[in-house]
mmCIF file of C-alpha atoms in Angstrom:
data_model
loop_
_atom_site.group_PDB
_atom_site.id
_atom_site.type_symbol
_atom_site.label_atom_id
_atom_site.label_comp_id
_atom_site.label_asym_id
_atom_site.label_seq_id
_atom_site.Cartn_x
_atom_site.Cartn_y
_atom_site.Cartn_z
ATOM 1 C CA UNK A 1 20.592 -12.436 -24.143
ATOM 2 C CA UNK A 2 17.737 -13.877 -26.159
ATOM 3 C CA UNK A 3 14.462 -14.497 -24.324
ATOM 4 C CA UNK A 4 13.124 -17.943 -25.170
ATOM 5 C CA UNK A 5 9.738 -17.375 -23.500
ATOM 6 C CA UNK A 6 8.268 -14.027 -22.495
ATOM 7 C CA UNK A 7 6.888 -15.321 -19.194
ATOM 8 C CA UNK A 8 9.079 -18.134 -17.870
ATOM 9 C CA UNK A 9 12.386 -16.265 -17.514
ATOM 10 C CA UNK A 10 14.585 -18.636 -19.542
ATOM 11 C CA UNK A 11 17.195 -17.004 -21.745
ATOM 12 C CA UNK A 12 19.885 -18.009 -24.201
ATOM 13 C CA UNK A 13 23.170 -16.598 -23.008
ATOM 14 C CA UNK A 14 26.788 -16.424 -24.153
ATOM 15 C CA UNK A 15 29.883 -15.878 -22.069
ATOM 16 C CA UNK A 16 33.303 -16.733 -20.690
ATOM 17 C CA UNK A 17 34.742 -18.894 -17.949
ATOM 18 C CA UNK A 18 38.277 -17.868 -16.972
ATOM 19 C CA UNK A 19 41.122 -19.501 -15.070
ATOM 20 C CA UNK A 20 44.498 -18.326 -13.787
ATOM 21 C CA UNK A 21 45.714 -21.832 -13.000
ATOM 22 C CA UNK A 22 44.794 -24.756 -15.262
ATOM 23 C CA UNK A 23 42.955 -25.382 -18.501
ATOM 24 C CA UNK A 24 40.814 -28.018 -16.776
ATOM 25 C CA UNK A 25 39.407 -25.368 -14.427
ATOM 26 C CA UNK A 26 37.502 -23.778 -17.299
ATOM 27 C CA UNK A 27 36.733 -26.829 -19.419
ATOM 28 C CA UNK A 28 34.086 -29.521 -18.923
ATOM 29 C CA UNK A 29 33.980 -32.438 -21.422
ATOM 30 C CA UNK A 30 30.332 -33.139 -20.596
ATOM 31 C CA UNK A 31 29.308 -29.574 -21.352
ATOM 32 C CA UNK A 32 31.382 -29.661 -24.511
ATOM 33 C CA UNK A 33 29.356 -32.664 -25.650
ATOM 34 C CA UNK A 34 25.917 -31.108 -25.090
ATOM 35 C CA UNK A 35 26.156 -27.353 -25.578
ATOM 36 C CA UNK A 36 25.615 -25.968 -29.087
ATOM 37 C CA UNK A 37 28.676 -23.728 -28.740
ATOM 38 C CA UNK A 38 31.584 -24.555 -26.442
ATOM 39 C CA UNK A 39 35.184 -23.752 -27.290
ATOM 40 C CA UNK A 40 38.479 -22.607 -25.816
ATOM 41 C CA UNK A 41 38.903 -18.854 -25.621
ATOM 42 C CA UNK A 42 41.679 -17.424 -27.799
ATOM 43 C CA UNK A 43 44.550 -15.556 -26.186
ATOM 44 C CA UNK A 44 43.344 -12.321 -27.790
ATOM 45 C CA UNK A 45 40.041 -12.762 -25.986
ATOM 46 C CA UNK A 46 41.733 -13.317 -22.622
ATOM 47 C CA UNK A 47 43.699 -10.093 -22.988
ATOM 48 C CA UNK A 48 40.506 -8.022 -22.811
ATOM 49 C CA UNK A 49 40.126 -8.920 -19.125
ATOM 50 C CA UNK A 50 42.320 -7.278 -16.457
ATOM 51 C CA UNK A 51 44.338 -9.834 -14.524
ATOM 52 C CA UNK A 52 46.441 -12.866 -15.276
ATOM 53 C CA UNK A 53 43.918 -15.103 -17.011
ATOM 54 C CA UNK A 54 45.814 -17.867 -18.768
ATOM 55 C CA UNK A 55 42.945 -20.089 -19.885
ATOM 56 C CA UNK A 56 39.315 -19.674 -20.772
ATOM 57 C CA UNK A 57 36.294 -21.092 -22.521
ATOM 58 C CA UNK A 58 33.468 -19.459 -24.434
ATOM 59 C CA UNK A 59 30.025 -21.033 -24.603
ATOM 60 C CA UNK A 60 26.357 -20.651 -25.359
ATOM 61 C CA UNK A 61 23.964 -21.938 -22.749
ATOM 62 C CA UNK A 62 20.692 -21.182 -20.972
ATOM 63 C CA UNK A 63 19.999 -19.215 -17.839
ATOM 64 C CA UNK A 64 16.843 -19.495 -15.773
ATOM 65 C CA UNK A 65 15.741 -16.550 -13.644
ATOM 66 C CA UNK A 66 14.348 -18.387 -10.622
ATOM 67 C CA UNK A 67 12.218 -15.487 -9.347
ATOM 68 C CA UNK A 68 10.325 -15.615 -12.649
ATOM 69 C CA UNK A 69 10.440 -19.304 -13.492
ATOM 70 C CA UNK A 70 9.125 -20.797 -10.242
ATOM 71 C CA UNK A 71 5.890 -18.735 -10.073
ATOM 72 C CA UNK A 72 5.404 -19.374 -13.806
ATOM 73 C CA UNK A 73 5.855 -23.137 -13.379
ATOM 74 C CA UNK A 74 3.332 -23.267 -10.520
ATOM 75 C CA UNK A 75 0.799 -21.196 -12.461
ATOM 76 C CA UNK A 76 1.242 -23.406 -15.533
ATOM 77 C CA UNK A 77 0.664 -26.521 -13.470
ATOM 78 C CA UNK A 78 -2.404 -24.998 -11.826
ATOM 79 C CA UNK A 79 -3.907 -24.170 -15.230
ATOM 80 C CA UNK A 80 -3.295 -27.684 -16.544
ATOM 81 C CA UNK A 81 -4.310 -29.554 -13.397
ATOM 82 C CA UNK A 82 -6.723 -27.098 -11.819
ATOM 83 C CA UNK A 83 -9.361 -29.686 -10.952
ATOM 84 C CA UNK A 84 -7.003 -31.875 -8.955
ATOM 85 C CA UNK A 85 -4.519 -29.403 -7.486
ATOM 86 C CA UNK A 86 -4.624 -27.766 -4.084
ATOM 87 C CA UNK A 87 -1.769 -25.589 -2.838
ATOM 88 C CA UNK A 88 -1.411 -25.477 0.941
ATOM 89 C CA UNK A 89 1.369 -23.693 2.820
ATOM 90 C CA UNK A 90 2.153 -24.919 6.329
ATOM 91 C CA UNK A 91 4.988 -25.965 8.619
ATOM 92 C CA UNK A 92 5.768 -29.659 8.910
ATOM 93 C CA UNK A 93 8.068 -30.918 11.660
ATOM 94 C CA UNK A 94 8.014 -34.568 10.617
ATOM 95 C CA UNK A 95 6.752 -36.616 7.690
ATOM 96 C CA UNK A 96 4.913 -38.781 10.213
ATOM 97 C CA UNK A 97 2.537 -35.835 10.733
ATOM 98 C CA UNK A 98 1.117 -36.518 7.261
ATOM 99 C CA UNK A 99 0.309 -40.216 7.747
ATOM 100 C CA UNK A 100 -3.388 -39.645 8.289
ATOM 101 C CA UNK A 101 -3.775 -37.461 5.205
ATOM 102 C CA UNK A 102 -1.673 -39.095 2.479
ATOM 103 C CA UNK A 103 -0.478 -42.463 1.270
ATOM 104 C CA UNK A 104 2.491 -41.242 -0.773
ATOM 105 C CA UNK A 105 4.694 -38.181 -0.317
ATOM 106 C CA UNK A 106 7.322 -36.685 -2.641
ATOM 107 C CA UNK A 107 9.722 -34.930 -0.287
ATOM 108 C CA UNK A 108 11.411 -31.878 -1.834
ATOM 109 C CA UNK A 109 12.041 -30.080 1.447
ATOM 110 C CA UNK A 110 15.533 -28.767 0.679
ATOM 111 C CA UNK A 111 17.273 -27.532 3.818
ATOM 112 C CA UNK A 112 14.193 -28.562 5.773
ATOM 113 C CA UNK A 113 15.183 -32.187 5.251
ATOM 114 C CA UNK A 114 17.812 -31.680 7.928
ATOM 115 C CA UNK A 115 14.987 -31.527 10.505
ATOM 116 C CA UNK A 116 12.122 -33.338 8.794
ATOM 117 C CA UNK A 117 14.262 -36.360 7.863
ATOM 118 C CA UNK A 118 16.893 -35.968 10.587
ATOM 119 C CA UNK A 119 19.452 -36.013 7.758
ATOM 120 C CA UNK A 120 22.854 -34.919 9.117
ATOM 121 C CA UNK A 121 24.316 -34.612 5.613
ATOM 122 C CA UNK A 122 22.147 -31.626 4.648
ATOM 123 C CA UNK A 123 23.946 -28.338 5.253
ATOM 124 C CA UNK A 124 23.477 -24.759 4.042
ATOM 125 C CA UNK A 125 25.920 -23.079 1.699
ATOM 126 C CA UNK A 126 25.453 -19.338 1.991
ATOM 127 C CA UNK A 127 25.450 -17.284 -1.180
ATOM 128 C CA UNK A 128 25.404 -13.485 -1.328
ATOM 129 C CA UNK A 129 24.920 -11.442 -4.496
ATOM 130 C CA UNK A 130 24.166 -7.909 -5.580
ATOM 131 C CA UNK A 131 21.984 -6.703 -8.425
ATOM 132 C CA UNK A 132 23.255 -3.744 -10.436
ATOM 133 C CA UNK A 133 21.926 -1.635 -13.274
ATOM 134 C CA UNK A 134 24.032 -2.770 -16.238
ATOM 135 C CA UNK A 135 22.217 -2.599 -19.610
ATOM 136 C CA UNK A 136 25.515 -2.945 -21.509
ATOM 137 C CA UNK A 137 26.369 -6.323 -19.937
ATOM 138 C CA UNK A 138 25.140 -8.931 -22.401
ATOM 139 C CA UNK A 139 27.483 -11.849 -21.580
ATOM 140 C CA UNK A 140 28.231 -13.880 -18.464
ATOM 141 C CA UNK A 141 31.684 -14.002 -16.877
ATOM 142 C CA UNK A 142 32.788 -16.739 -14.458
ATOM 143 C CA UNK A 143 36.208 -16.121 -12.975
ATOM 144 C CA UNK A 144 37.424 -17.826 -9.820
ATOM 145 C CA UNK A 145 35.079 -16.883 -6.984
ATOM 146 C CA UNK A 146 33.479 -14.116 -9.032
ATOM 147 C CA UNK A 147 30.652 -14.123 -11.511
ATOM 148 C CA UNK A 148 28.783 -11.536 -13.523
ATOM 149 C CA UNK A 149 25.533 -12.730 -15.063
ATOM 150 C CA UNK A 150 23.006 -10.636 -17.003
ATOM 151 C CA UNK A 151 19.547 -11.392 -15.661
ATOM 152 C CA UNK A 152 17.298 -9.432 -18.013
ATOM 153 C CA UNK A 153 15.720 -5.973 -17.951
ATOM 154 C CA UNK A 154 19.158 -4.300 -18.018
ATOM 155 C CA UNK A 155 20.154 -5.839 -14.690
ATOM 156 C CA UNK A 156 23.217 -7.960 -13.887
ATOM 157 C CA UNK A 157 23.900 -10.235 -10.924
ATOM 158 C CA UNK A 158 27.317 -9.921 -9.253
ATOM 159 C CA UNK A 159 28.605 -12.640 -6.959
ATOM 160 C CA UNK A 160 29.430 -14.353 -4.987
ATOM 161 C CA UNK A 161 30.112 -16.371 -1.870
ATOM 162 C CA UNK A 162 30.181 -20.116 -1.219
ATOM 163 C CA UNK A 163 30.234 -20.435 2.562
ATOM 164 C CA UNK A 164 29.700 -23.966 3.897
ATOM 165 C CA UNK A 165 27.710 -24.199 7.107
ATOM 166 C CA UNK A 166 26.745 -20.518 7.291
ATOM 167 C CA UNK A 167 23.027 -20.164 8.018
ATOM 168 C CA UNK A 168 22.454 -16.400 8.076
ATOM 169 C CA UNK A 169 20.763 -14.472 5.281
ATOM 170 C CA UNK A 170 21.872 -11.100 6.650
ATOM 171 C CA UNK A 171 23.899 -9.001 4.224
ATOM 172 C CA UNK A 172 27.582 -9.040 5.194
ATOM 173 C CA UNK A 173 29.310 -5.714 4.323
ATOM 174 C CA UNK A 174 32.686 -7.460 3.994
ATOM 175 C CA UNK A 175 31.244 -9.861 1.431
ATOM 176 C CA UNK A 176 29.618 -6.917 -0.363
ATOM 177 C CA UNK A 177 32.941 -5.107 -0.704
ATOM 178 C CA UNK A 178 34.698 -8.255 -1.889
ATOM 179 C CA UNK A 179 32.064 -9.001 -4.524
ATOM 180 C CA UNK A 180 32.052 -5.415 -5.781
ATOM 181 C CA UNK A 181 35.847 -5.110 -5.926
ATOM 182 C CA UNK A 182 36.379 -8.438 -7.698
ATOM 183 C CA UNK A 183 33.633 -7.888 -10.254
ATOM 184 C CA UNK A 184 34.535 -4.292 -11.066
ATOM 185 C CA UNK A 185 38.172 -5.339 -11.457
ATOM 186 C CA UNK A 186 37.114 -8.006 -13.944
ATOM 187 C CA UNK A 187 34.741 -5.653 -15.785
ATOM 188 C CA UNK A 188 35.705 -2.026 -15.001
ATOM 189 C CA UNK A 189 32.625 -0.603 -16.757
ATOM 190 C CA UNK A 190 30.587 -1.814 -13.777
ATOM 191 C CA UNK A 191 32.097 0.909 -11.587
ATOM 192 C CA UNK A 192 29.519 3.313 -12.984
ATOM 193 C CA UNK A 193 26.618 0.904 -12.384
ATOM 194 C CA UNK A 194 24.020 1.679 -9.753
ATOM 195 C CA UNK A 195 23.552 -0.986 -7.078
ATOM 196 C CA UNK A 196 19.850 -1.885 -6.956
ATOM 197 C CA UNK A 197 19.701 -4.363 -4.095
ATOM 198 C CA UNK A 198 21.607 -7.138 -2.339
ATOM 199 C CA UNK A 199 20.425 -10.584 -1.383
ATOM 200 C CA UNK A 200 21.704 -13.607 0.503
ATOM 201 C CA UNK A 201 20.292 -17.125 0.376
ATOM 202 C CA UNK A 202 21.100 -20.633 1.548
ATOM 203 C CA UNK A 203 21.794 -23.448 -0.911
ATOM 204 C CA UNK A 204 20.459 -26.837 0.328
ATOM 205 C CA UNK A 205 23.645 -28.885 -0.102
ATOM 206 C CA UNK A 206 24.125 -32.593 0.349
ATOM 207 C CA UNK A 207 27.278 -34.470 -0.722
ATOM 208 C CA UNK A 208 25.016 -36.589 -2.957
ATOM 209 C CA UNK A 209 21.481 -35.480 -3.793
ATOM 210 C CA UNK A 210 19.031 -37.887 -2.193
ATOM 211 C CA UNK A 211 16.605 -39.361 -4.726
ATOM 212 C CA UNK A 212 15.229 -42.586 -3.333
ATOM 213 C CA UNK A 213 12.126 -44.304 -1.941
ATOM 214 C CA UNK A 214 11.628 -45.035 1.743
ATOM 215 C CA UNK A 215 8.911 -46.237 4.099
ATOM 216 C CA UNK A 216 8.200 -43.754 6.906
ATOM 217 C CA UNK A 217 5.604 -45.266 9.201
ATOM 218 C CA UNK A 218 2.547 -45.854 7.013
ATOM 219 C CA UNK A 219 3.778 -43.414 4.394
ATOM 220 C CA UNK A 220 5.536 -44.299 1.174
ATOM 221 C CA UNK A 221 8.018 -41.494 0.553
ATOM 222 C CA UNK A 222 10.074 -40.522 -2.486
ATOM 223 C CA UNK A 223 12.875 -38.147 -1.486
ATOM 224 C CA UNK A 224 14.252 -35.588 -3.926
ATOM 225 C CA UNK A 225 16.473 -33.040 -2.172
ATOM 226 C CA UNK A 226 20.066 -31.945 -1.634
ATOM 227 C CA UNK A 227 20.790 -30.211 -4.957
ATOM 228 C CA UNK A 228 22.850 -27.389 -3.488
ATOM 229 C CA UNK A 229 22.943 -24.386 -5.803
ATOM 230 C CA UNK A 230 22.136 -26.466 -8.879
ATOM 231 C CA UNK A 231 18.451 -27.160 -8.379
ATOM 232 C CA UNK A 232 17.288 -25.442 -11.564
ATOM 233 C CA UNK A 233 20.012 -27.240 -13.512
ATOM 234 C CA UNK A 234 19.805 -30.752 -12.104
ATOM 235 C CA UNK A 235 16.189 -30.696 -10.921
ATOM 236 C CA UNK A 236 14.644 -31.827 -14.225
ATOM 237 C CA UNK A 237 16.907 -34.897 -14.297
ATOM 238 C CA UNK A 238 16.427 -35.923 -10.681
ATOM 239 C CA UNK A 239 12.695 -35.300 -10.989
ATOM 240 C CA UNK A 240 12.423 -37.790 -13.837
ATOM 241 C CA UNK A 241 14.159 -40.366 -11.668
ATOM 242 C CA UNK A 242 11.905 -39.496 -8.725
ATOM 243 C CA UNK A 243 8.836 -39.977 -10.926
ATOM 244 C CA UNK A 244 10.074 -43.467 -11.859
ATOM 245 C CA UNK A 245 10.429 -44.246 -8.161
ATOM 246 C CA UNK A 246 6.927 -42.921 -7.594
ATOM 247 C CA UNK A 247 5.469 -45.020 -10.422
ATOM 248 C CA UNK A 248 7.057 -48.160 -8.987
ATOM 249 C CA UNK A 249 5.512 -47.437 -5.600
ATOM 250 C CA UNK A 250 2.078 -46.684 -7.027
ATOM 251 C CA UNK A 251 1.992 -49.720 -9.325
ATOM 252 C CA UNK A 252 3.278 -52.249 -6.834
ATOM 253 C CA UNK A 253 2.588 -53.442 -3.350
ATOM 254 C CA UNK A 254 6.214 -53.006 -2.416
ATOM 255 C CA UNK A 255 6.831 -52.631 1.296
ATOM 256 C CA UNK A 256 10.117 -50.894 0.527
#
């Protein structure tokens, strides 16, 4: 892993995606067109992994460590916009509550959109992972339901689960055993790794991310939510579109 910025938690990373079934399961034409390195894995490479992996790809990409990036992004914005920025944390049950305070709202409420917007298409997808001490792991491995991703400082993330509709963040021992067994089978050297901690979170999934403008009472609202587990990946693109929606609202007298 090569750190691109000492503070923001974005790294260059290399690794494999493996499949036991079809070549298409480990190959994405769009990624092949944009990544600087993206190729099929040779049979000799596949043989290094226990199991019946018939197909694979090898690529160079970026990884963003969310726990580092999000505080960094907020701090960077505060430094650049300090005179006009106020950060307030509070519960909001409805966008209508904000009518008396704001004219325009950008709604990035994630799972909260289920209640705030009464959006029945927003559902949680539970993900559970474990962090292990693994200084020798310098590549990522995606294989079926399992993944092993180096996350800096000699630590690797092992996962995972993809449970639609589950809304608990409690650690499930059965999931823990499954993650550990699958990942250590794929990369046996992990059996000697010390487990540091486990974590479970909820991905704010929607069948199609909602990026659109809407009138809510007196408020003009631009929605930008429903990215599932791909917020750090797709967020920059949807945010650009949301900003265009915002500019149209601000520069026009549109009643939406």
